[in-house]
mmCIF file of C-alpha atoms and ligand atoms in Angstrom:
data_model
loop_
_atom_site.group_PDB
_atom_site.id
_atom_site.type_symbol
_atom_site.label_atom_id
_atom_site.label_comp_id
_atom_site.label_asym_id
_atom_site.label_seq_id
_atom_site.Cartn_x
_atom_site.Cartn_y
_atom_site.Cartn_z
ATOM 1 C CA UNK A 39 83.121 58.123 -60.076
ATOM 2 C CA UNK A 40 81.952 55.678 -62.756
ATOM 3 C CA UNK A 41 80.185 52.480 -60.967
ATOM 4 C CA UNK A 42 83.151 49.824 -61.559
ATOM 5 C CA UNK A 43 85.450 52.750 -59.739
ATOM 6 C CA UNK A 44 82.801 52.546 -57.161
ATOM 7 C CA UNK A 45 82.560 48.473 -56.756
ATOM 8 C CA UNK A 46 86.534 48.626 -56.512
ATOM 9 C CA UNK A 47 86.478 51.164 -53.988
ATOM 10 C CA UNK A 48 83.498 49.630 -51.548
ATOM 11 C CA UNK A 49 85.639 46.008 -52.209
ATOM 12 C CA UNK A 50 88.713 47.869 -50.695
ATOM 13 C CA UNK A 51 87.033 49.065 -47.831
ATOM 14 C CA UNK A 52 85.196 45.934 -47.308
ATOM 15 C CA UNK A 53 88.392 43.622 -46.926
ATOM 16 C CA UNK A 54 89.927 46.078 -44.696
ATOM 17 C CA UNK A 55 86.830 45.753 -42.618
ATOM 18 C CA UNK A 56 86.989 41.555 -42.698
ATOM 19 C CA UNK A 57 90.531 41.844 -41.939
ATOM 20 C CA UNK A 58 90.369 43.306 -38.538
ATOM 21 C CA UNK A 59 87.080 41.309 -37.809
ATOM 22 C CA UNK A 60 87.675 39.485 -34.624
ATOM 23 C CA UNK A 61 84.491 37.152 -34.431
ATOM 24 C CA UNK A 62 82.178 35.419 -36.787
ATOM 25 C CA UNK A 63 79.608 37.912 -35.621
ATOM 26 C CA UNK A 64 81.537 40.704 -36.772
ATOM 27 C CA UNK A 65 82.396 39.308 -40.189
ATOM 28 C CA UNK A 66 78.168 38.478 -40.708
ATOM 29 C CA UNK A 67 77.273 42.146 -39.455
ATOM 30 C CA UNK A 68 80.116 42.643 -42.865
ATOM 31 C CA UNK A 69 78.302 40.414 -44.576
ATOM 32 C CA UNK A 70 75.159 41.932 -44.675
ATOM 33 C CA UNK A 71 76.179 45.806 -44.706
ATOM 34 C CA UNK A 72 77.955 45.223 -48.053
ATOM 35 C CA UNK A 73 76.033 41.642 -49.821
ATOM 36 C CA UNK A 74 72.817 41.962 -47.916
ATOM 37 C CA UNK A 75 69.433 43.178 -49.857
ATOM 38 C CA UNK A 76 70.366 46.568 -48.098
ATOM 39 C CA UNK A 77 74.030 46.773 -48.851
ATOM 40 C CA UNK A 78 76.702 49.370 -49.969
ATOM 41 C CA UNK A 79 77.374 46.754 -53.015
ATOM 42 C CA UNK A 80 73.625 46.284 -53.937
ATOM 43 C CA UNK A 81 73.068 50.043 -53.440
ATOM 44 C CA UNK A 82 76.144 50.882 -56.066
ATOM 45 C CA UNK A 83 74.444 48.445 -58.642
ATOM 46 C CA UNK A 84 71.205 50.530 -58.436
ATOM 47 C CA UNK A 85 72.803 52.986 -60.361
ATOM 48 C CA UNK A 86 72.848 50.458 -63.247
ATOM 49 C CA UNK A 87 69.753 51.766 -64.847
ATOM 50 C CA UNK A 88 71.561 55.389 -65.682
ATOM 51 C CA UNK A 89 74.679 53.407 -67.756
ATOM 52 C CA UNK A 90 74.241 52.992 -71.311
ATOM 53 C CA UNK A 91 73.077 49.507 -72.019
ATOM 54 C CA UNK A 92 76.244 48.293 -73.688
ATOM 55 C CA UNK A 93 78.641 49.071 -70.658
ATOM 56 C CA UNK A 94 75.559 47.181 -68.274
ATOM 57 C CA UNK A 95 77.511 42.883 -69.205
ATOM 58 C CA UNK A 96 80.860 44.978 -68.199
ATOM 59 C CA UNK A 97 79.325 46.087 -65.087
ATOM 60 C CA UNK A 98 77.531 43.247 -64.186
ATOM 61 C CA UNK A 99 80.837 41.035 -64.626
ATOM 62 C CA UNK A 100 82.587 43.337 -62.268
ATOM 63 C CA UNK A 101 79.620 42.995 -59.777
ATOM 64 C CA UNK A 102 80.075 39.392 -59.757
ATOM 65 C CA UNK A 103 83.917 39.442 -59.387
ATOM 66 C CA UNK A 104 83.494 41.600 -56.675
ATOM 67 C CA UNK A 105 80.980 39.672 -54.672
ATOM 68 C CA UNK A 106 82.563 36.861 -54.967
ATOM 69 C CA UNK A 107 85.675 37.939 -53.911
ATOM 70 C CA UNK A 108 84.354 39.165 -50.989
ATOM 71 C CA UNK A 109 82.094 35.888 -50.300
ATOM 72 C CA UNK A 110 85.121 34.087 -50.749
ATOM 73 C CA UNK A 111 86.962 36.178 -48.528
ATOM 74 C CA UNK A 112 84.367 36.814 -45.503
ATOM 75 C CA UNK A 113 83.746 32.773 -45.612
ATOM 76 C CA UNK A 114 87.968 31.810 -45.191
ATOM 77 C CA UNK A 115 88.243 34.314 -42.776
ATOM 78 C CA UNK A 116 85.234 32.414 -41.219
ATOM 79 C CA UNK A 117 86.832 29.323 -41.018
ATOM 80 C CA UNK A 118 89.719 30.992 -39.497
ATOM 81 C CA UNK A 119 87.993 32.036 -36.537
ATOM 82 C CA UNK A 120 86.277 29.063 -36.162
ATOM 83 C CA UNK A 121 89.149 27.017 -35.869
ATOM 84 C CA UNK A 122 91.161 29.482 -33.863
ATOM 85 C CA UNK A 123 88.325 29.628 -31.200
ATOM 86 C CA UNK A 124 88.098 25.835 -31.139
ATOM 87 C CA UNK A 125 91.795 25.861 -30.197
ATOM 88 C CA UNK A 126 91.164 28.048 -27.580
ATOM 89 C CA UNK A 127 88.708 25.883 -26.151
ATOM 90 C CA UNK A 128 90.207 22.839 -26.450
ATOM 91 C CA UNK A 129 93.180 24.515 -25.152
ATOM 92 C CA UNK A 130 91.178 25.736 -21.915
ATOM 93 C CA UNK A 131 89.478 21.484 -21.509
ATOM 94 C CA UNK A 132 92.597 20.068 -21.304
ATOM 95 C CA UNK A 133 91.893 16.911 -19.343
ATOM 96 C CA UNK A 134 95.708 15.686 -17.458
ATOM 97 C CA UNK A 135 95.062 12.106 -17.579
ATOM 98 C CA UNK A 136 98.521 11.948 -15.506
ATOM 99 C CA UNK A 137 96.979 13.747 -12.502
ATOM 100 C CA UNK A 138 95.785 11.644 -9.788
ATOM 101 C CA UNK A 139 91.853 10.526 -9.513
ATOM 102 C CA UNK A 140 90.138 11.037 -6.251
ATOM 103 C CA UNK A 141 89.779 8.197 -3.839
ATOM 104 C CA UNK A 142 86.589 6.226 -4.022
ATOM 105 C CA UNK A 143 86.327 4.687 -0.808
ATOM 106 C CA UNK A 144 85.042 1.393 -1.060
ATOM 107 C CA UNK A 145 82.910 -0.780 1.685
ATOM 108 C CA UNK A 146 82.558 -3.801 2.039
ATOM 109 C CA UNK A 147 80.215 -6.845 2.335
ATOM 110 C CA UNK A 148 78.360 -6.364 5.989
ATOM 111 C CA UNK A 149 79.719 -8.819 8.569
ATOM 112 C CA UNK A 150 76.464 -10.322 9.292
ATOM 113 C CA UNK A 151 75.847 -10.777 5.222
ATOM 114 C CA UNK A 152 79.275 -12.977 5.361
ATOM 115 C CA UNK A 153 78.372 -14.809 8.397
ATOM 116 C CA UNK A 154 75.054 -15.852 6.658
ATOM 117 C CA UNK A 155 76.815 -16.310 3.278
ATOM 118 C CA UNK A 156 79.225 -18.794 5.112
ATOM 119 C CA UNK A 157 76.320 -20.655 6.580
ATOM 120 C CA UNK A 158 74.279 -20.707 3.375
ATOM 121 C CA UNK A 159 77.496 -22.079 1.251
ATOM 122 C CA UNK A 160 77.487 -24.807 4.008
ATOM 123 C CA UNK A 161 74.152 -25.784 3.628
ATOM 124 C CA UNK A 162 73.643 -25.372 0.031
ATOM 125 C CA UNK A 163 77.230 -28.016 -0.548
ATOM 126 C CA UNK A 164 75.028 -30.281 1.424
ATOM 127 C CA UNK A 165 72.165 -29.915 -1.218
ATOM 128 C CA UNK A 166 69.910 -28.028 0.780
ATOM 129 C CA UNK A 167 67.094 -25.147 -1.025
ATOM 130 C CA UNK A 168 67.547 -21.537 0.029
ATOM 131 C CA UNK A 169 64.109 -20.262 0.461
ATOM 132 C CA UNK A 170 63.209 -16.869 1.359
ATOM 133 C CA UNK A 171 60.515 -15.528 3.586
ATOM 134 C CA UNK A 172 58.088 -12.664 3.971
ATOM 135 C CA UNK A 173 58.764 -10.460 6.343
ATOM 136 C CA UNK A 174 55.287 -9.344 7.289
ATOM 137 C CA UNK A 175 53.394 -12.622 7.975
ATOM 138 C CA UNK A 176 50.045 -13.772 9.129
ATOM 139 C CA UNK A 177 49.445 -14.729 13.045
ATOM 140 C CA UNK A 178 48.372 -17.629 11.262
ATOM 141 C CA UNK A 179 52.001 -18.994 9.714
ATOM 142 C CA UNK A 180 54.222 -17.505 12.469
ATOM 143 C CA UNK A 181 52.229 -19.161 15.515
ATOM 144 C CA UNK A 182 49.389 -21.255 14.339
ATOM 145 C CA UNK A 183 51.128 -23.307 12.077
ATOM 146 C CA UNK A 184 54.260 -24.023 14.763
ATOM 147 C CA UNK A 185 52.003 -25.376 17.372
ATOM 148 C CA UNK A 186 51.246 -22.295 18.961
ATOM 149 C CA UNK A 187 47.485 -21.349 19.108
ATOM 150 C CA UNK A 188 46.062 -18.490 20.536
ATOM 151 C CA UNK A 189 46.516 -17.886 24.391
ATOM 152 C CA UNK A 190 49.316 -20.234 24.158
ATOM 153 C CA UNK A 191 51.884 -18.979 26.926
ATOM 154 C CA UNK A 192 54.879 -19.567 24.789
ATOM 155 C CA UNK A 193 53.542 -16.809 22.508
ATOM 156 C CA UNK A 194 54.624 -14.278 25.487
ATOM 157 C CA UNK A 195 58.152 -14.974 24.593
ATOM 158 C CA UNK A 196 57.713 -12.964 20.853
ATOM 159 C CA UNK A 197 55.789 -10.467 21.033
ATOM 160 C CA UNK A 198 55.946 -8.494 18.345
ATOM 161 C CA UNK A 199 54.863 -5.617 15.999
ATOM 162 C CA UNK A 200 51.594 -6.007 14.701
ATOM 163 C CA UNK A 201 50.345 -4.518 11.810
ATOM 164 C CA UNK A 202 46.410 -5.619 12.059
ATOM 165 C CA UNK A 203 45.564 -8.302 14.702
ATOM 166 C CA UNK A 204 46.146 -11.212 11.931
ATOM 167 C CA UNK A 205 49.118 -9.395 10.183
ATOM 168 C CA UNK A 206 52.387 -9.114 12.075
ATOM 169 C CA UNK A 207 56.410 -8.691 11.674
ATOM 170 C CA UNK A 208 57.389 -12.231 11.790
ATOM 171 C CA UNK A 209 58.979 -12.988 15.631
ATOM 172 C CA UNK A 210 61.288 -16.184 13.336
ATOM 173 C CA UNK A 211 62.073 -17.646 10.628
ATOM 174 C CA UNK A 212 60.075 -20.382 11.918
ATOM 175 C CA UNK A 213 56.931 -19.805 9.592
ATOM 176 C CA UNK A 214 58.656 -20.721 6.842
ATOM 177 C CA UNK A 215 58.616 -23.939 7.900
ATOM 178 C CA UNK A 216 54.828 -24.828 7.229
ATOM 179 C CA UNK A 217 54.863 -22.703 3.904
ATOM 180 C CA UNK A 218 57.498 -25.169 2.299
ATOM 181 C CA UNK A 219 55.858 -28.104 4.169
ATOM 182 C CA UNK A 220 52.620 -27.409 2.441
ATOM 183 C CA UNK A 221 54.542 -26.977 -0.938
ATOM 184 C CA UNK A 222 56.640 -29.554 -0.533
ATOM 185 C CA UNK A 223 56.158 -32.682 -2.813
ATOM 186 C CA UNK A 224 57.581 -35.692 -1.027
ATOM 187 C CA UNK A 225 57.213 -37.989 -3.936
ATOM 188 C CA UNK A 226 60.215 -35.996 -5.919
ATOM 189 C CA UNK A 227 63.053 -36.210 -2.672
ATOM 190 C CA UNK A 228 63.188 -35.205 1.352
ATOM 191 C CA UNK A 229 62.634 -31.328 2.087
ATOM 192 C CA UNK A 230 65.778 -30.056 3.000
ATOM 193 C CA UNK A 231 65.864 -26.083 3.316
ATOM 194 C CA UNK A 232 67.352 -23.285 4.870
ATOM 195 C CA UNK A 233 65.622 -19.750 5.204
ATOM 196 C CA UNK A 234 68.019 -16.546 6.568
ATOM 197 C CA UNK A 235 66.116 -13.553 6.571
ATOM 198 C CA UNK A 236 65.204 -10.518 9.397
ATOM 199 C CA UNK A 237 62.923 -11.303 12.166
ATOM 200 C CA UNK A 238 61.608 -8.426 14.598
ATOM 201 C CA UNK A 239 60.410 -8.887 18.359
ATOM 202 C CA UNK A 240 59.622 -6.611 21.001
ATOM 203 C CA UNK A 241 62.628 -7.181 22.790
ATOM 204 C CA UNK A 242 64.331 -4.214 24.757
ATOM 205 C CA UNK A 243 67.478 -3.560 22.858
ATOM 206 C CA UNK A 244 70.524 -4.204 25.246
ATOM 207 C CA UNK A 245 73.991 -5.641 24.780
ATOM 208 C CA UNK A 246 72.075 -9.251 23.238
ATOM 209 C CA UNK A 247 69.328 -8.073 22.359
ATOM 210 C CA UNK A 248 67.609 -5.965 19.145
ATOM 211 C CA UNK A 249 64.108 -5.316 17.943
ATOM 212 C CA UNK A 250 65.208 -6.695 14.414
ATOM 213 C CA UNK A 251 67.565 -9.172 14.061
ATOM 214 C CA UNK A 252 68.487 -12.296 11.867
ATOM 215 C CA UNK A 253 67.773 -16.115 11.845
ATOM 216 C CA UNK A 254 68.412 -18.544 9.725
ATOM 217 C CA UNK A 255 65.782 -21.828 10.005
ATOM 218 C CA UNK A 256 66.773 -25.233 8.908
ATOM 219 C CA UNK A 257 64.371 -28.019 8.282
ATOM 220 C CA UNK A 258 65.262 -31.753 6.592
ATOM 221 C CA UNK A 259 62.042 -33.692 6.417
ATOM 222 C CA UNK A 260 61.971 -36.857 5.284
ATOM 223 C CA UNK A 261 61.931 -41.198 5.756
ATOM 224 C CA UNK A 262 63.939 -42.212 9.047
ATOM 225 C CA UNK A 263 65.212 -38.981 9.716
ATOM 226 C CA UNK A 264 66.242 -39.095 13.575
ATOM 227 C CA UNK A 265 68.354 -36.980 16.072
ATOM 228 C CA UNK A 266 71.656 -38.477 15.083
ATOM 229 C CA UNK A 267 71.121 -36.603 11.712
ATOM 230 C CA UNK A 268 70.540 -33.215 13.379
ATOM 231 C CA UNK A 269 73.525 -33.694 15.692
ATOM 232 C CA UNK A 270 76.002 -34.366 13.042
ATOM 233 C CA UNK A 271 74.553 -31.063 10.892
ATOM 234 C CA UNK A 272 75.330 -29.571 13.688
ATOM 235 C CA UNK A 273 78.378 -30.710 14.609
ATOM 236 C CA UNK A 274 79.644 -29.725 10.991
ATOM 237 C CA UNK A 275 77.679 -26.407 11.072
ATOM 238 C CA UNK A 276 79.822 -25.646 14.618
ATOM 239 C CA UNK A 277 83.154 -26.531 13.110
ATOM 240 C CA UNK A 278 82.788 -24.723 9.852
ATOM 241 C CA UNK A 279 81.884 -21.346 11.973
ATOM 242 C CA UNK A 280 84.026 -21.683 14.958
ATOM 243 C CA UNK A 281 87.170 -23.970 13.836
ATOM 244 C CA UNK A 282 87.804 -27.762 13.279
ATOM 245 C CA UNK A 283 87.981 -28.685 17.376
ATOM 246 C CA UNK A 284 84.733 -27.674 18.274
ATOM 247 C CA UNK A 285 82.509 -29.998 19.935
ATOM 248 C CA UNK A 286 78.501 -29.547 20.343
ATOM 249 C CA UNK A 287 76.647 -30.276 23.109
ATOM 250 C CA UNK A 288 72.187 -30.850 23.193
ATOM 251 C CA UNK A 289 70.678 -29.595 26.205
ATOM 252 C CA UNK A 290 66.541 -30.570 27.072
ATOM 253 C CA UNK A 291 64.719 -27.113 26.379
ATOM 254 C CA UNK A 292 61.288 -26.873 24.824
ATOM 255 C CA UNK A 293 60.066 -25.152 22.016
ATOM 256 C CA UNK A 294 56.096 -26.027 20.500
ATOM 257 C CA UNK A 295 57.088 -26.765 17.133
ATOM 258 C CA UNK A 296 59.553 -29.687 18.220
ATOM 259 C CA UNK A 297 59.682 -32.524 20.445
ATOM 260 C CA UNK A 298 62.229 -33.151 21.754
ATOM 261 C CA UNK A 299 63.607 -29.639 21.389
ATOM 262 C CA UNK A 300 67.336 -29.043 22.418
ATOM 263 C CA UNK A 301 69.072 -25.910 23.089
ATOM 264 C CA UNK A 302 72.533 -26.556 21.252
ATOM 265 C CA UNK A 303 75.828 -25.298 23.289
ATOM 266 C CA UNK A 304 79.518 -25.310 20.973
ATOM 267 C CA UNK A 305 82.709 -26.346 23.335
ATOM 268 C CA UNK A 306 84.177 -22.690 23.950
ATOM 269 C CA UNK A 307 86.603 -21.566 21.184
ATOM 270 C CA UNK A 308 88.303 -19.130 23.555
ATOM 271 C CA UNK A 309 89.720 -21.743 26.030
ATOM 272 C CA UNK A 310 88.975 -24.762 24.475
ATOM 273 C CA UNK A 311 86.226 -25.618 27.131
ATOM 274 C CA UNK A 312 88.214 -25.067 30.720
ATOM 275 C CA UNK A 313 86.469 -22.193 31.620
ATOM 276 C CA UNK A 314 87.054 -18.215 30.667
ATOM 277 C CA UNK A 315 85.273 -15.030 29.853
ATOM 278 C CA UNK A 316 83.780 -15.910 26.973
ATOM 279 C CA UNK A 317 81.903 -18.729 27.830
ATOM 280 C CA UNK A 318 81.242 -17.744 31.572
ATOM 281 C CA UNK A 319 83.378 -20.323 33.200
ATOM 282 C CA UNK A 320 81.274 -23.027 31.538
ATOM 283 C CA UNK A 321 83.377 -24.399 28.655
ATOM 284 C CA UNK A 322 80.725 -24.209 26.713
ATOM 285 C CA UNK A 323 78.740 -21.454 24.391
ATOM 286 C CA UNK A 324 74.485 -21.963 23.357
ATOM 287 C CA UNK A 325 74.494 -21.108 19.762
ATOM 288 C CA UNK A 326 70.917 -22.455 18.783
ATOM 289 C CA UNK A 327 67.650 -24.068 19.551
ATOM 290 C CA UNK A 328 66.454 -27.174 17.426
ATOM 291 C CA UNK A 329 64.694 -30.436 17.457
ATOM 292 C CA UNK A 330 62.652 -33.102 15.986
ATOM 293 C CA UNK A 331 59.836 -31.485 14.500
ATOM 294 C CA UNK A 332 56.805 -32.017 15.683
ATOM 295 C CA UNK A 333 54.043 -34.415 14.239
ATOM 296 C CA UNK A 334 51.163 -31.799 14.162
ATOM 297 C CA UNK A 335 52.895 -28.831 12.607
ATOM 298 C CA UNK A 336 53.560 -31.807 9.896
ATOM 299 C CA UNK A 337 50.007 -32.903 10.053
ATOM 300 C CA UNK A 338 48.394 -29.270 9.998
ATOM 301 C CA UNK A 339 50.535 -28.930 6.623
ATOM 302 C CA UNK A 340 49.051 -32.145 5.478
ATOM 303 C CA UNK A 341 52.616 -33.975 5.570
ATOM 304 C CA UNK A 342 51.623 -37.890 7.192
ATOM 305 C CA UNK A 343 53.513 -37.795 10.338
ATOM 306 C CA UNK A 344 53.680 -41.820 10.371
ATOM 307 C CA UNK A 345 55.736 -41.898 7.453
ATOM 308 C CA UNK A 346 57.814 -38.671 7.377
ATOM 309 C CA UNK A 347 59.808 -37.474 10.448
ATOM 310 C CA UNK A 348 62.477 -34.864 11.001
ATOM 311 C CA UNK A 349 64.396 -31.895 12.291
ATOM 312 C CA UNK A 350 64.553 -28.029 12.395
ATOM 313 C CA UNK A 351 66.635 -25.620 13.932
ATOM 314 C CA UNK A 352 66.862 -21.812 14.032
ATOM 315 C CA UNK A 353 69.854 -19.375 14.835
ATOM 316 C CA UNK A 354 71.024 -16.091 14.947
ATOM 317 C CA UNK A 355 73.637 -15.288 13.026
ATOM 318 C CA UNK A 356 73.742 -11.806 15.022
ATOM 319 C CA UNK A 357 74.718 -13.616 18.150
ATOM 320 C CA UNK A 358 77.124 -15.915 16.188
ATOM 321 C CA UNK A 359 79.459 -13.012 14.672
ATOM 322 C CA UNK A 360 79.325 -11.587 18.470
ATOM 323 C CA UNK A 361 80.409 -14.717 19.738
ATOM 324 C CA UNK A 362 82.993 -15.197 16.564
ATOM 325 C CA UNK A 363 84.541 -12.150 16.375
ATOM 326 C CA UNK A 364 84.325 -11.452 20.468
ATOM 327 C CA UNK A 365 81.681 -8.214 19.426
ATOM 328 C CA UNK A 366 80.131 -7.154 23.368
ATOM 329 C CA UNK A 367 77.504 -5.100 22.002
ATOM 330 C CA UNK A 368 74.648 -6.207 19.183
ATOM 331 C CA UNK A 369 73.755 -3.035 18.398
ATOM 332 C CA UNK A 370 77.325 -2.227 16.849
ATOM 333 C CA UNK A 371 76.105 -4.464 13.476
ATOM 334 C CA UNK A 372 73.332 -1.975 13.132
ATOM 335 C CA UNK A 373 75.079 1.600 13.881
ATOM 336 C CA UNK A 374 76.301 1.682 10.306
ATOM 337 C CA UNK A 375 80.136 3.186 12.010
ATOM 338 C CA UNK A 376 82.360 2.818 9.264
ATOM 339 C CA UNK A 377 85.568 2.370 11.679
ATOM 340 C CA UNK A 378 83.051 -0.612 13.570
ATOM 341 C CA UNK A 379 82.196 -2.389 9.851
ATOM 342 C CA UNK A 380 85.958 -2.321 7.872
ATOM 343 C CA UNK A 381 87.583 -4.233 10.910
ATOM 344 C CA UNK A 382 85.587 -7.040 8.808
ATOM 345 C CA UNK A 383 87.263 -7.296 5.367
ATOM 346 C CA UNK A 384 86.537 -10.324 3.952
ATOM 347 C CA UNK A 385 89.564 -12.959 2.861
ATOM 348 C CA UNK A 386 89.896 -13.737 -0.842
HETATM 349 C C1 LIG B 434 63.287 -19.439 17.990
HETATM 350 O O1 LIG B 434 63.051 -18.325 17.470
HETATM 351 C C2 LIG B 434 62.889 -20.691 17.304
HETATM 352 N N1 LIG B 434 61.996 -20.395 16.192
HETATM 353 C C3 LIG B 434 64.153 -21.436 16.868
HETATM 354 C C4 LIG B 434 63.868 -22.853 16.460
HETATM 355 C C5 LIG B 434 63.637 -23.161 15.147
HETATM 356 C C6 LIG B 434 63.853 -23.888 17.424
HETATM 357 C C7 LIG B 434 63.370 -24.468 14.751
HETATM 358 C C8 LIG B 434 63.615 -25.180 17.054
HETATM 359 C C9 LIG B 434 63.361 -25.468 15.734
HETATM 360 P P1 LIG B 434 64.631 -18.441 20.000
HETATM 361 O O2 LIG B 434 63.606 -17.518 20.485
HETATM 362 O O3 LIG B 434 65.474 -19.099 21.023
HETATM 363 O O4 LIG B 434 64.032 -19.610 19.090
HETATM 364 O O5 LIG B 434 65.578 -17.646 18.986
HETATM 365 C C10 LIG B 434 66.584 -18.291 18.221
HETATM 366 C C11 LIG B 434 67.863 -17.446 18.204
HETATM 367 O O6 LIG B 434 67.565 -16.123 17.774
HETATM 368 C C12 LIG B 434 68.494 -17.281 19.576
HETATM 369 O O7 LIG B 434 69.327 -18.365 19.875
HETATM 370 C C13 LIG B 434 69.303 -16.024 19.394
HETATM 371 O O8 LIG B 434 70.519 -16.306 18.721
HETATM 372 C C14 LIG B 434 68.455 -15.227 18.444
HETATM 373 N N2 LIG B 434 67.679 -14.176 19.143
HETATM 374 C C15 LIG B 434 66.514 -14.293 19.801
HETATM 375 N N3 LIG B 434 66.085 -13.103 20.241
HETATM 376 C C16 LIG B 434 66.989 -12.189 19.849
HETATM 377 C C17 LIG B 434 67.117 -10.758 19.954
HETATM 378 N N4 LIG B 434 66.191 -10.008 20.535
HETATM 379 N N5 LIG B 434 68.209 -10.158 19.404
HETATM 380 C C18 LIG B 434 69.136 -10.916 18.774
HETATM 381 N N6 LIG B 434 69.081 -12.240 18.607
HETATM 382 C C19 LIG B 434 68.027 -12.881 19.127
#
């Protein structure tokens, strides 16, 4: 068989072969058994050398036709298979958009957050700072600073967690109240502040009572700042949080850093103030402790005590959604129970 009988015949046999090819690996195993350096086509052409040199253009033209026929070929069918297995994929992904997602279940802001967010949104329309506090503090700011020295015997009513002898979990937000004092530069306006944060004592947990919980200090320094100021904050703070009726009431207590110091009852928002449950048969519900501050926690923050006077108060917002939302135990805010936290969507 002369050689262009031979390229003709290898050709035939080589489409047949592509034809039933099923993947692009196939067709390139084709590729190189008939184009490659070892291949039936380049292995015919060898015989080149025994044709008489006229008939080698003639043969070399066929060559050509034939391998490029066959490049031709193997790279369509190529492209066929490549697009026929991207079908099948894309078949196979077929993302429903129509089907329905899964549920994200959603939470929701923390009870106590909202309680304090209420209260800060109070104060801050009343042009007060919000000023946050550290956590761990020094002996130093949490008792020496608010009047209370060493071996005072107030200091046996916070005990606390101590981390060296001078470095402590803060027992209240109290502390704060000689770090903005110090800071504070009376020539530019009064200091008027309010500082939420955790506080941590080493108080037994029970029904009122938790090892952590919040407070949020208040503290207006400035010129002729007297009691009737603190008792009509107050008096707005109580109505905001408990309803438009509510009355407040100042009791005598005592508390180092203030003098006087009051503990501050609201008029019950259960019965009004006759007497029920809620408020023990009393009419009336403490809420806080507060008072004037007094003059040597301003004069240990350098703050002349002559010609600036004021108040502070501190509460817990804990014991205020308990008393709001008629909660018996404390330790439900902190037990992270879903069917406990939702009951307290917030409005709008
Ligand atoms: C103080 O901590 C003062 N620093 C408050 C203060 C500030 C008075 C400024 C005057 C001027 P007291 O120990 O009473 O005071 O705590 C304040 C509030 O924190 C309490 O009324 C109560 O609501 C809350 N509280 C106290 N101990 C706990 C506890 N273990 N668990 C939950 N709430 C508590």
């Amino acid at each position: 068989m002369g050689i262009e009988e031979q390229l003709t015949t290898v050709l035939a046999k080589a489409v047949i072969e592509a034809d039933k090819a099923e993947s692009v690996k196939e067709l390139e195993t084709i590729r190189v058994s008939y184009l490659g350096k070892k291949g039936e086509i380049t292995s015919v052409l060898k015989g080149v050398k025994d044709v008489a040199p006229e008939q080698r253009p003639v043969i070399g033209k066929k060559a050509n036709e034939v391998r490029d026929e066959l490049t031709t070929l193997l790279s369509h069918k190529k492209e066929r298979l490549e697009k026929e297995a991207l079908e099948r994929q894309l078949e196979k992904e077929t993302i429903d958009v129509t089907l329905p997602g899964k549920q994200v279940s959603k939470g929701q802001t923390h009870v106590l957050t909202q309680i304090m967010e209420e209260i800060e949104d109070l104060f801050l329309g009343m042009g007060y700072q919000i000023i946050e506090g550290n956590e761990v503090e020094s002996d130093h700011y949490n008792f020496e600073r608010v009047n209370l020295p060493q071996n005072h015997p107030a200091r046996d009513m916070q005990d606390t967690f101590y981390i060296t002898p001078d470095v402590l979990l803060r027992t209240h937000t109290s502390p704060i109240q000689a770090r903005t004092l110090e800071s504070h530069d009376f020539s530019k306006g009064p200091l008027k502040m309010i500082s939420p944060g955790k506080v941590y004592r080493r108080d037994t947990d029970d029904a009122t009572h938790s090892h952590q919980f919040h407070q949020i200090e208040g503290m207006v320094i400035a010129e002729n700042i007297t009691m009737a100021d603190l008792k009509g904050t107050l008096e707005l703070l109580a109505k905001k949080m408990f309803g438009e009726d509510r009355e407040i009431r100042l009791r005598p207590s005592y508390f180092p850093f203030t003098e006087p110091s009051v503990e501050v009852d609201v008029s019950c928002f259960k019965c009004g103030g006759t007497g029920c449950n809620v408020c023990k048969g009393t009419g009336w519900i403490e809420i806080l402790g507060a008072g004037m501050t007094h003059p040597n926690v301003l004069e240990m923050s350098g703050v002349d005590s002559t010609k600036y006077s004021g108040f502070a108060f501190g509460l817990g917002p804990d014991r205020i959604a308990m008393l709001k939302y008629g909660v018996d135990d404390i330790r439900n805010f902190y037990l992270n129970d879903q069917r406990f936290l939702k009951q307290f969507k917030r409005k709008g």
